Coordinates of C-alpha atoms in Angstrom, one line a residue:
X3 CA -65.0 25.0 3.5
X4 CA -61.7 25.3 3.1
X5 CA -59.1 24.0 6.1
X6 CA -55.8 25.8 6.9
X7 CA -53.5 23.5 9.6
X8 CA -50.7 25.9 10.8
X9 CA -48.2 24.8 13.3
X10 CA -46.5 27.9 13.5
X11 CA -42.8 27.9 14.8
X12 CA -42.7 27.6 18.3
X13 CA -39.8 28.3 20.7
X14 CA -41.3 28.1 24.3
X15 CA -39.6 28.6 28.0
X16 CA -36.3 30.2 26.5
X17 CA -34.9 33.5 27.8
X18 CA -31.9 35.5 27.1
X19 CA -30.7 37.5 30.2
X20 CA -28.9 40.0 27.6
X21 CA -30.3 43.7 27.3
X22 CA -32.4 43.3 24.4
X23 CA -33.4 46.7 21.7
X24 CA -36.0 46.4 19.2
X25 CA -36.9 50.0 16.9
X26 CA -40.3 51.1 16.9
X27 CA -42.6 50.8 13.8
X28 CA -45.8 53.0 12.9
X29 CA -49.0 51.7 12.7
X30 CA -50.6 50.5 9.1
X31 CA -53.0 52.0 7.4
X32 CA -56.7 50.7 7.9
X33 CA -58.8 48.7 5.3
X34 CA -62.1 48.7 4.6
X35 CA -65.5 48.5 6.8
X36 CA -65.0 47.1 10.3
X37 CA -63.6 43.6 10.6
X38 CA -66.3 41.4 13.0
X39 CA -65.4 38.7 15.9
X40 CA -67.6 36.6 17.1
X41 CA -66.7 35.0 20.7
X42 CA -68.6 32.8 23.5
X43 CA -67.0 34.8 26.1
X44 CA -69.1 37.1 28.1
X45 CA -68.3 40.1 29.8
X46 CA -70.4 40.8 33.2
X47 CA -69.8 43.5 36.0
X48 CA -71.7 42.2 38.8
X49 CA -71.9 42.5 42.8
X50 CA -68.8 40.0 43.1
X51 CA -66.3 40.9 40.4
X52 CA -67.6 44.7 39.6
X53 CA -64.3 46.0 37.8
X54 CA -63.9 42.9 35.1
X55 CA -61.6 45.0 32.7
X56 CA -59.3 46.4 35.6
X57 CA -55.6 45.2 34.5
X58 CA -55.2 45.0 38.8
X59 CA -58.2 42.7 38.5
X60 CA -58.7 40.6 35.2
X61 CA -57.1 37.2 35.1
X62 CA -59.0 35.2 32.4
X63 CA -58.4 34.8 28.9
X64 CA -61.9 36.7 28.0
X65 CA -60.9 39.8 29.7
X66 CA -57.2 39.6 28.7
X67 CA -58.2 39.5 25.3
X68 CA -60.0 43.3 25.7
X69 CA -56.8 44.6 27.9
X70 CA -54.2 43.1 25.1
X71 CA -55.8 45.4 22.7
X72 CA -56.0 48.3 24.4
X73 CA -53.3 49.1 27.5
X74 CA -49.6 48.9 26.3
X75 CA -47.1 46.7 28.2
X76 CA -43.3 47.3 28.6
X77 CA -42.8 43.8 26.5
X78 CA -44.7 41.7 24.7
X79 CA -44.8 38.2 22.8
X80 CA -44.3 38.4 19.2
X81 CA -46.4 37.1 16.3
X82 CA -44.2 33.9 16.1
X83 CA -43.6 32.8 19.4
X84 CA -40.2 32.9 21.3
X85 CA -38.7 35.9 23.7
X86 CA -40.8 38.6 24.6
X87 CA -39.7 41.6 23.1
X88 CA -40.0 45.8 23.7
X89 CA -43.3 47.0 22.8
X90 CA -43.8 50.4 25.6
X91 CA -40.2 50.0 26.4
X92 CA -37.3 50.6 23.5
X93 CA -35.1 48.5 25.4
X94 CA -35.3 46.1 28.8
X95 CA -33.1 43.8 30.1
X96 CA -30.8 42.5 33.0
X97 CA -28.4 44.7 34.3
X98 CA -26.6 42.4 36.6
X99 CA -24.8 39.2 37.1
X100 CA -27.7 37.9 39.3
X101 CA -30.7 38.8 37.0
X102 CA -32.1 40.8 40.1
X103 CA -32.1 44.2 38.3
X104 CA -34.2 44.7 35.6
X105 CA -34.4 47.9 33.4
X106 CA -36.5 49.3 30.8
X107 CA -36.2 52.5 28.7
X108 CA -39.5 53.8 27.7
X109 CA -39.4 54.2 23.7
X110 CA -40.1 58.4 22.9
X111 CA -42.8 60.1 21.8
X112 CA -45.4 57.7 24.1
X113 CA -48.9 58.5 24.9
X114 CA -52.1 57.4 26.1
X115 CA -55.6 57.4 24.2
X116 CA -56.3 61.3 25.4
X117 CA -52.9 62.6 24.5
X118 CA -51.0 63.1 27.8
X119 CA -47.4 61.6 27.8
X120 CA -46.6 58.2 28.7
X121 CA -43.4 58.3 31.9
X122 CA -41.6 55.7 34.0
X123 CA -43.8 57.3 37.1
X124 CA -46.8 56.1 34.8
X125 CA -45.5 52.9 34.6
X126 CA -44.6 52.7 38.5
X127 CA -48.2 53.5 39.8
X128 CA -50.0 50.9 37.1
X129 CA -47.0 48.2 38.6
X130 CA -47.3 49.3 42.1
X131 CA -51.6 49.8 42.0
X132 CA -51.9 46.2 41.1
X133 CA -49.3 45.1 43.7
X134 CA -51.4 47.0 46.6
X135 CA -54.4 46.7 45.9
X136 CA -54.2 42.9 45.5
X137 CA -57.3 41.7 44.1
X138 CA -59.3 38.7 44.7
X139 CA -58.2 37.2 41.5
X140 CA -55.1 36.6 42.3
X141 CA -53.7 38.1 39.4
X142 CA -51.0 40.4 41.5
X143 CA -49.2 37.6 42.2
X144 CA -47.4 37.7 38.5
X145 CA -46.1 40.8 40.2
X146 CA -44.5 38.7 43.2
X147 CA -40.9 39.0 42.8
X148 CA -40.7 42.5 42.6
X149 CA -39.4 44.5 45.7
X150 CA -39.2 47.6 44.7
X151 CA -39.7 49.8 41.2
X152 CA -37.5 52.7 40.7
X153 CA -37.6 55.7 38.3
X154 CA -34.6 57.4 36.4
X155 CA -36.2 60.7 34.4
X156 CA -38.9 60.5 32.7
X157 CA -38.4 56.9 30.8
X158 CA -36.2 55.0 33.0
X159 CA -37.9 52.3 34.8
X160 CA -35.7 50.1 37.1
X161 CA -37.5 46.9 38.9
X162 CA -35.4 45.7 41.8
X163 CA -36.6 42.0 42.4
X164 CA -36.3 39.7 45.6
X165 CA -34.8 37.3 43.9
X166 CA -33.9 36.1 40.4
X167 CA -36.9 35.5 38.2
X168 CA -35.6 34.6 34.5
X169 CA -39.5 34.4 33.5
X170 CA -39.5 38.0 34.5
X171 CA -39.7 39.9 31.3
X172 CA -43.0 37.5 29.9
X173 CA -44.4 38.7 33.2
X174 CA -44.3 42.1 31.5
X175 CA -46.3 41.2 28.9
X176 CA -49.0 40.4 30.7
X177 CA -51.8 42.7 31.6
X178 CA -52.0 43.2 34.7
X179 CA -48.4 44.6 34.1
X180 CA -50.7 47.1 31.2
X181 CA -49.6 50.9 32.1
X182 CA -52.6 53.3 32.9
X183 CA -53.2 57.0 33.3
X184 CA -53.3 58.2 37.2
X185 CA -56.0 60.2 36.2
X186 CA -58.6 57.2 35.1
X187 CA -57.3 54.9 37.5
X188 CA -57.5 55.5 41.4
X189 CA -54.2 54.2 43.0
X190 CA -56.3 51.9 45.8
X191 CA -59.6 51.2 43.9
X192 CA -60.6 49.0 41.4
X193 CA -62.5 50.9 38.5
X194 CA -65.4 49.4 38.0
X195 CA -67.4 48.8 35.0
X196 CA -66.1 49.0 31.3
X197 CA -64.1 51.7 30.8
X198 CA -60.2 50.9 29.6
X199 CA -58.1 53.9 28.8
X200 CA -54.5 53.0 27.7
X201 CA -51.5 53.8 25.1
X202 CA -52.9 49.9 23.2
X203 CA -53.3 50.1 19.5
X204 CA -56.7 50.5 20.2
X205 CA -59.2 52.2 21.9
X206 CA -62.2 50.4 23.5
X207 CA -65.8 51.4 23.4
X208 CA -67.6 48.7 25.3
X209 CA -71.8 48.5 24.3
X210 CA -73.4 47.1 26.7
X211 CA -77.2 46.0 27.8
X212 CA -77.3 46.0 31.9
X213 CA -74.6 44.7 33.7
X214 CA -73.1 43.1 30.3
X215 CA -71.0 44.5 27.6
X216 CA -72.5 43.1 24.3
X217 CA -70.2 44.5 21.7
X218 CA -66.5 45.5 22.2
X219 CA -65.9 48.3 19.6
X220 CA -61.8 48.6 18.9
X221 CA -60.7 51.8 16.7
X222 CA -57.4 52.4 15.9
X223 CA -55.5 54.4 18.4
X224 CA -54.4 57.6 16.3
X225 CA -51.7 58.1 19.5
X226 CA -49.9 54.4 19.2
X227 CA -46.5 53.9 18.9
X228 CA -44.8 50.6 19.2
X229 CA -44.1 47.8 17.4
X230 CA -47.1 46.6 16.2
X231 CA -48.2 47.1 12.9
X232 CA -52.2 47.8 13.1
X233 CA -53.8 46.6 9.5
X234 CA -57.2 47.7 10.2
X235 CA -59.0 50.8 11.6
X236 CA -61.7 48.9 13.4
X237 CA -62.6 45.7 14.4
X238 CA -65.7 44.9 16.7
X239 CA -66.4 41.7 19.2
X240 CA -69.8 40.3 19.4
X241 CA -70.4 38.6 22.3
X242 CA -72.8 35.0 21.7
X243 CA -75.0 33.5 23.8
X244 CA -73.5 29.7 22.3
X245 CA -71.4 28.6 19.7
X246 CA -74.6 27.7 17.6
X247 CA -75.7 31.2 17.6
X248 CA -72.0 32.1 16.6
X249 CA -71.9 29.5 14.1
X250 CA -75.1 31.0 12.6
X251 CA -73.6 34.5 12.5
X252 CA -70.9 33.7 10.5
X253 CA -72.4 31.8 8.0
X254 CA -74.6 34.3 7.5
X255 CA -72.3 36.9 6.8
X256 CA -72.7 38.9 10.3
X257 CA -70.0 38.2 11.5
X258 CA -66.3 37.8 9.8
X259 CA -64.9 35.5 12.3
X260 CA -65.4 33.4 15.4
X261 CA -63.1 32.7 17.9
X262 CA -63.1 31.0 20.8
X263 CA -65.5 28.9 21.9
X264 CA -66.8 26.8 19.0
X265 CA -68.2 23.7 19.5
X266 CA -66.2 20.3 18.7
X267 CA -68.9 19.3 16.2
X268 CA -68.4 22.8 14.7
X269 CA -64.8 22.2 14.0
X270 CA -65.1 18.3 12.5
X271 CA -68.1 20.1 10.5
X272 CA -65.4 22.3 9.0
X273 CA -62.4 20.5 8.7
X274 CA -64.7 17.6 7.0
X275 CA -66.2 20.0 4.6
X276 CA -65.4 20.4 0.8
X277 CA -62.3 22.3 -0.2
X278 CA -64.0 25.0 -1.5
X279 CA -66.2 27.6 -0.1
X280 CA -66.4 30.7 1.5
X281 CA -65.2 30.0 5.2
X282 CA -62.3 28.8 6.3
X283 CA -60.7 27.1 9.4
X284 CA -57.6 27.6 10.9
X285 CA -55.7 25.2 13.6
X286 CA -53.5 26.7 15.5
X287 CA -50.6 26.1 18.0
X288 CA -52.6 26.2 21.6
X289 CA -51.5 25.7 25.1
X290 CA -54.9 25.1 26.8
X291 CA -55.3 22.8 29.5
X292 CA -58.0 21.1 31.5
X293 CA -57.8 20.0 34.7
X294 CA -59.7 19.2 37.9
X295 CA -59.0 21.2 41.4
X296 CA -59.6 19.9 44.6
X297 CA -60.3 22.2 47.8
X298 CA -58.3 20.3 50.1
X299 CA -59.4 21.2 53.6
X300 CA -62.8 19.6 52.3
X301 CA -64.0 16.7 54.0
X302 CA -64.5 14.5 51.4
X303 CA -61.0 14.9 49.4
X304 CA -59.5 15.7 52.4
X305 CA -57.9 12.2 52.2
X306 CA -54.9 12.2 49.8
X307 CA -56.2 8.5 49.1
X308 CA -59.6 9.4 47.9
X309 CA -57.7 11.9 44.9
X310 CA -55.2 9.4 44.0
X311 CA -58.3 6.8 43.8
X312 CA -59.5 9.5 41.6
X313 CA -56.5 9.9 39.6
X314 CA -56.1 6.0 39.1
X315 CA -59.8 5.7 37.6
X316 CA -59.9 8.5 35.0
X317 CA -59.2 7.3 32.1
X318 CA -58.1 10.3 30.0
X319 CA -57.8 8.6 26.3
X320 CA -61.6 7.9 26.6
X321 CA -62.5 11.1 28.0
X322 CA -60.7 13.0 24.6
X323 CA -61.6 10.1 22.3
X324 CA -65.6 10.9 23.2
X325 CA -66.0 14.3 23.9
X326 CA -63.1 16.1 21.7
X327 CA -61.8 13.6 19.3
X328 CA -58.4 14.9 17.6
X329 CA -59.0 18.6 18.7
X330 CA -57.5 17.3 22.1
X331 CA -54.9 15.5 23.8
X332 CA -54.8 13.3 26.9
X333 CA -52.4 15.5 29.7
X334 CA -50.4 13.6 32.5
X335 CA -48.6 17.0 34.2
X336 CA -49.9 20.6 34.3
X337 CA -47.0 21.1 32.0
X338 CA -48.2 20.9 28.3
X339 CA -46.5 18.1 26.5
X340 CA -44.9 21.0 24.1
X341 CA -43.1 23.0 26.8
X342 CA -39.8 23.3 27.7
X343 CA -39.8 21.1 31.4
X344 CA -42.8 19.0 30.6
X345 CA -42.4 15.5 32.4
X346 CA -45.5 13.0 32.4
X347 CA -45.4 12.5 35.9
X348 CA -49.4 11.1 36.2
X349 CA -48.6 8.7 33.9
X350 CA -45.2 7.6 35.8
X351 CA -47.3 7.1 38.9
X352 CA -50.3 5.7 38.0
X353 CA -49.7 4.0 34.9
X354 CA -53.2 3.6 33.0
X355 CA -56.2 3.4 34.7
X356 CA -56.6 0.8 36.9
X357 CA -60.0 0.2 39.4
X358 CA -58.3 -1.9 41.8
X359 CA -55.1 0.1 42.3
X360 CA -58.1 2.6 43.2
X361 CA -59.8 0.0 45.7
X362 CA -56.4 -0.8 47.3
X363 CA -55.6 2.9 47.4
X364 CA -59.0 3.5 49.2
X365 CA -59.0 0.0 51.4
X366 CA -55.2 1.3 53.1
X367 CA -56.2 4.6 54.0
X368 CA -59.5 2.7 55.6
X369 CA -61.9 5.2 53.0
X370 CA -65.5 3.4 53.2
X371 CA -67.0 3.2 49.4
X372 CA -68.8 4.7 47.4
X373 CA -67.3 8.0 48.2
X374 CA -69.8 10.6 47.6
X375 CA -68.9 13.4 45.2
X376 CA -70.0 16.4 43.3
X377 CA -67.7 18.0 40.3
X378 CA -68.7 21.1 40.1
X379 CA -68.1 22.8 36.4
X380 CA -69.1 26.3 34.4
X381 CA -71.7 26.1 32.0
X382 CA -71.0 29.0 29.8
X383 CA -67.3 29.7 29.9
X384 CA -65.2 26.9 28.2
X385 CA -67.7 25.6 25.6
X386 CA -70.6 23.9 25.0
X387 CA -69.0 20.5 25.1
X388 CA -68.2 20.9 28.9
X389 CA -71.0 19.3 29.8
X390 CA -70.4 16.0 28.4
X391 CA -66.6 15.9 29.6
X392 CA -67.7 16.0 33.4
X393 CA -70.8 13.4 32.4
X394 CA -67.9 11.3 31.0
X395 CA -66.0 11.9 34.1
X396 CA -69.4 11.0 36.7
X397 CA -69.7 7.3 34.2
X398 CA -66.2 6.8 34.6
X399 CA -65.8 7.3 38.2
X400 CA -69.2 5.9 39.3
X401 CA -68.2 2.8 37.0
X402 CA -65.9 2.3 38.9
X403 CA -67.9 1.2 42.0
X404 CA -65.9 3.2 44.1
X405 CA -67.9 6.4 43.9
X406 CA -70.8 7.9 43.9
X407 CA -70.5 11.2 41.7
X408 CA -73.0 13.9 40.6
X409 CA -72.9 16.7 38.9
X410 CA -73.5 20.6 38.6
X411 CA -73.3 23.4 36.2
X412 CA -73.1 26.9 37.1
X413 CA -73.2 30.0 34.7
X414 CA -69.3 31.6 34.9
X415 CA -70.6 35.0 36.5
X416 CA -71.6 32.7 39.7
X417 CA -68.9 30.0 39.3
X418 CA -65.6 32.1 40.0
X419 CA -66.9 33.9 43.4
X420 CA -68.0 30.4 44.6
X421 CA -64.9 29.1 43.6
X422 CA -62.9 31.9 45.6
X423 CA -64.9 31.4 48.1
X424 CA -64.1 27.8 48.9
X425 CA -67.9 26.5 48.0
X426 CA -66.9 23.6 45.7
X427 CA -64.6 20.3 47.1
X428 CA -64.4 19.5 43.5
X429 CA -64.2 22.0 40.0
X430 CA -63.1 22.2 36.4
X431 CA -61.1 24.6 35.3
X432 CA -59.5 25.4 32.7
X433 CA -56.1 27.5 31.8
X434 CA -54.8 29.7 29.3
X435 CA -51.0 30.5 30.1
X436 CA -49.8 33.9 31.0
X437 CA -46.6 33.2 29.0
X438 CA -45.3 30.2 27.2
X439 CA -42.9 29.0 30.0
X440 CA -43.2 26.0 32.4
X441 CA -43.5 28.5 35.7
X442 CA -46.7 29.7 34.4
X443 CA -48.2 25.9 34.4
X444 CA -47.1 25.6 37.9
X445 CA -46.4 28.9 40.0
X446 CA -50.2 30.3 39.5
X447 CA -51.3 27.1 41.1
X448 CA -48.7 26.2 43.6
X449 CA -47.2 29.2 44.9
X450 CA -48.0 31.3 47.7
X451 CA -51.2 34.0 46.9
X452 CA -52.2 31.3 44.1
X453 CA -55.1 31.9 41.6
X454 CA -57.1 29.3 42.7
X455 CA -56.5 30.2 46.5
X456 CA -55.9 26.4 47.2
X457 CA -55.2 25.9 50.7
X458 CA -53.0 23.1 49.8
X459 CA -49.0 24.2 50.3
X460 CA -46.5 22.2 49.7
X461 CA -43.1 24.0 51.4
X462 CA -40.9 22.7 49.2
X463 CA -42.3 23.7 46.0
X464 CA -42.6 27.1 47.3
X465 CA -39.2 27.7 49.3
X466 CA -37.2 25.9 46.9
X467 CA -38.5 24.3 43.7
X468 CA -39.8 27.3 42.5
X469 CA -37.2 29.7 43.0
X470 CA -34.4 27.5 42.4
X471 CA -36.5 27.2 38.7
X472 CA -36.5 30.9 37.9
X473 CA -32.6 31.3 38.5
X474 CA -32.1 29.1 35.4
X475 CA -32.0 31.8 32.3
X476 CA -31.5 28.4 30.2
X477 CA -35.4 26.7 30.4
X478 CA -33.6 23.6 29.8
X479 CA -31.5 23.9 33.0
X480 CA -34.5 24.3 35.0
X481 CA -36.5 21.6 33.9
X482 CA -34.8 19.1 36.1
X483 CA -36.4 21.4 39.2
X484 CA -39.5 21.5 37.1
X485 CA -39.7 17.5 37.1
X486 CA -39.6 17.4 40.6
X487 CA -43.1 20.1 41.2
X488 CA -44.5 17.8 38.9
X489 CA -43.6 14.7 40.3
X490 CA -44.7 16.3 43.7
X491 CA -48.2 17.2 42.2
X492 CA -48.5 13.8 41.4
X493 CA -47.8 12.2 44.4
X494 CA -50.2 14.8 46.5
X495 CA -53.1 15.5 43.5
X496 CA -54.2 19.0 44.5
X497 CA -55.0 19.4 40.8
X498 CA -55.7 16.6 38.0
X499 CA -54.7 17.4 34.7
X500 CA -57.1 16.2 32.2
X501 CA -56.4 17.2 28.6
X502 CA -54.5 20.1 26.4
X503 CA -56.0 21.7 23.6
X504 CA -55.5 22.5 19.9
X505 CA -56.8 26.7 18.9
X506 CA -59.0 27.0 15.8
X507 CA -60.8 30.4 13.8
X508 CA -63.1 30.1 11.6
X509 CA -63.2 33.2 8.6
X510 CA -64.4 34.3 5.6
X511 CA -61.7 33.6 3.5
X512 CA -61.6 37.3 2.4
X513 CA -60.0 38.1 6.0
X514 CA -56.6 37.9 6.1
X515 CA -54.3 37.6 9.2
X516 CA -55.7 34.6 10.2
X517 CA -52.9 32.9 10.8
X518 CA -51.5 34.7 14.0
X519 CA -55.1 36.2 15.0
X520 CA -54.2 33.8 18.0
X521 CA -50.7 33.0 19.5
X522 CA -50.1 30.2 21.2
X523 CA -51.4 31.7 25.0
X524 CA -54.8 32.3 23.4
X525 CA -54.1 36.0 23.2
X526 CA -56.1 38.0 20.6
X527 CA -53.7 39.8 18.4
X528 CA -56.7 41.5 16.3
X529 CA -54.2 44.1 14.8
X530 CA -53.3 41.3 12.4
X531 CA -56.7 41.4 10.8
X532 CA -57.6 43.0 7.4
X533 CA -59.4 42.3 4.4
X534 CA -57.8 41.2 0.7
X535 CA -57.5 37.8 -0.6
X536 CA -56.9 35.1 1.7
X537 CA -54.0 32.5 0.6

């Protein structure tokens, strides 16, 4: 096997208020037969969540990864990491001295998958629809600081916001931000199923066996303009039952590459293998994190004592150590220790791990012991080794004497509607930023209308922190704010960070493209891929 370890350039949480232009480029030529993904993800329409690749509905890194491909957004991230830059748009930026008015000129010659014309009023219903419709996902909320969204002809598009919101443009690079046709997309329904129609540089044709697509089929998008340059004419996503039957795939030659989510034992397998061969493995810059959520209003974490006791027992170097070895990192904020704002705040309040700080913790607030607990986690969405991190977690905590943990797994497709719903006191979770910026590792879980609808709200972080944080254009300036969420988060422990991630592939080593396959939010860029002689 042969091991590639890129740490691509990375500039994270830095925005330039200037109008920014960036020319359009055509799309490359394809190359050969279809290029083959492997991935753990699965893709269900079911009673709960019947619309999964709606870009007013879809908030998780699976589903993302379809939209990214297929439903153009005014901006985007580029390849190497930094300032979101036009992709639908030939030009956006700030047109005032308080960053509250931001305009985009669409770039000519637009159009969707079917031929009709991309306009700003396209781009106004697809901004608006998700804003109104406000789905149970929580994803609208990116959407937040917008008041109103004006048109100017037919590719003007002026967004007047509430307030000033520096992380504003990487917001339009996200999905749910994608812009749809008015005639596949009703303006106060969700569209259910698996059907995307967009002005991507693909188009999707979703196979699917009941309720679940099984294969993702991506063909170049004859229509596309932007500035992405597409080096293959098709490449197709196989979705896996595990990362052994992935694993399998590719080393059979069924598969080109696999993706997320491969197994830690997978990855030391590859990175410890000979030199030579025909696969290889790629690390990549990642901003995954783990963490646990509490619910609260619940009974039994009601009791700020009973998560801080929490928070002083797990012991986060032996949780990495056992389950994820180098592949991981030990997290003290929500912040990833690579982005702009980042402050260790669990550490500076708890120190290392510590059973009678726990005891003393639990004794004051007069919380009798064992507490009973059950972590509740998702079998089949973040990787096999899930499993063992929480039965880490339940011998850590119930070593502890303090508690009395067990645990459950429940398949994904189940897991998010309970979770909505309020069902679990305690649950894993993991994220995969919007954007690379410090607002997206706390706003989605602190702000009003929050992902996780957490009842916890903290006034401060929302009336002040938060805003006061997305006036700062410089990321740097706004880190001191930043410190201060974090410290807060501490303090209270609505969520537990756990641990932050490294990204691997794994590819026959005649793909090529590999090496920005994946930026460093997880995104798919599968326009990358194509077939020659890998370096």
């Amino acid at each position: 096997m042969n091991r590639k370890t890129l740490v691509l350039p990375a500039v994270v949480g830095l925005l330039a208020p200037a109008l920014a232009a960036c020319g359009g480029t055509d799309s490359g030529g394809g190359s050969g037969d279809a290029i083959v993904v492997g991935t753990t993800d699965r893709f269900t329409a079911t009673k709960d969540a019947p619309a999964p690749l709606d870009p007013a509905y879809s908030y998780d890194v699976g589903t993302w990864n379809i939209l990214r491909q297929t439903v153009q957004t005014l901006m985007i991230q580029p390849k190497g990491e930094g300032e979101p830059v036009p992709e639908a748009a030939e030009s956006c930026g700030f047109t005032d001295t308080g960053n509250e008015r931001y305009s985009c000129k669409l770039r000519s010659g637009l159009k969707f998958a079917n031929g009709d014309a991309v306009t700003a009023k396209d781009v106004k219903f697809s901004i608006e629809r998700a804003r109104s419709i406000k789905a149970d996902s929580g994803v609208f909320a990116l959407l937040s600081t917008i008041d109103t969204v004006e048109t100017q002809g037919d590719n003007e598009v002026i967004f007047h916001l509430k307030t000033a919101d520096a992380t504003f443009p990487f917001k339009l690079s996200t999905p749910v931000a994608g812009i749809v046709n008015p005639d596949d997309y009703e303006k106060n329904k969700l569209r259910d199923g698996f059907d995307v129609d967009g002005s991507g540089p693909y188009i999707l044709k979703a196979e699917t066996d009941g309720d679940e697509m099984t294969k993702a089929v991506f063909t170049k998008n004859p229509h596309y303009k932007g500035t992405l340059t597409v080096n293959n004419d098709e490449v197709d996503m196989v979705s896996f039952k595990d990362a052994d039957a992935m694993g399998t795939a590719l080393q059979k030659g069924d598969i080109d590459l696999m993706t997320r989510t491969m197994s830690p034992q997978q990855i030391r397998k590859l990175s410890e293998s000979s030199t030579s061969g025909d696969i290889d493995l790629v690390e990549l810059n990642g901003l995954e994190i783990r963490y646990l959520a509490f619910d609260t209003t619940d009974s039994t974490v009601k009791s700020k004592a009973v998560r801080q006791a929490i928070a002083q027992v797990v012991n986060r170097g032996q949780l990495v150590s056992e389950v994820y070895g180098s592949q991981a990192e030990p997290l003290y904020s929500l912040v990833p220790a690579t982005v702009t704002g980042h402050s260790n705040s669990f550490f500076n309040t708890y120190g290392d791990p510590d059973v009678g700080k726990a005891k003393s913790l639990l004794a004051e607030a007069d919380i009798a012991t064992p507490v009973k607990l059950t972590l509740n986690y998702t079998t089949d969405h973040y990787g096999p080794a899930t499993k063992q991190e929480f039965e880490t977690l339940q011998k850590q905590l119930n070593g502890s004497g303090l508690f009395d943990v067990s645990i459950k797994g429940t398949p994904w497709d189940a897991f998010v509607p309970a979770e909505r719903k309020g069902e679990y006191a305690v649950y894993g979770m993991g994220w995969f930023p919007d954007f690379p910026d410090a607002d997206n590792f706390v706003a989605p879980f602190l702000d009003k209308d929050n992902f996780l609808k957490s009842p916890y709200s903290n006034s401060d972080i929302i009336t002040n922190l938060i805003p006061a944080s997305r006036r700062e254009a410089d990321r740097m300036t706004a880190a001191k704010t930043l410190t201060e969420v974090q410290n807060i988060v501490a303090k209270d422990v609505p969520i537990l960070p756990l641990w932050q991630g490294k990204q691997y592939v794994a590819a026959n080593n005649d793909v090529t493209g590999t090496a920005y396959v994946l930026n460093s939010s997880a995104t798919l860029q599968l326009w990358e891929l194509g077939r020659g002689s890998s370096n």
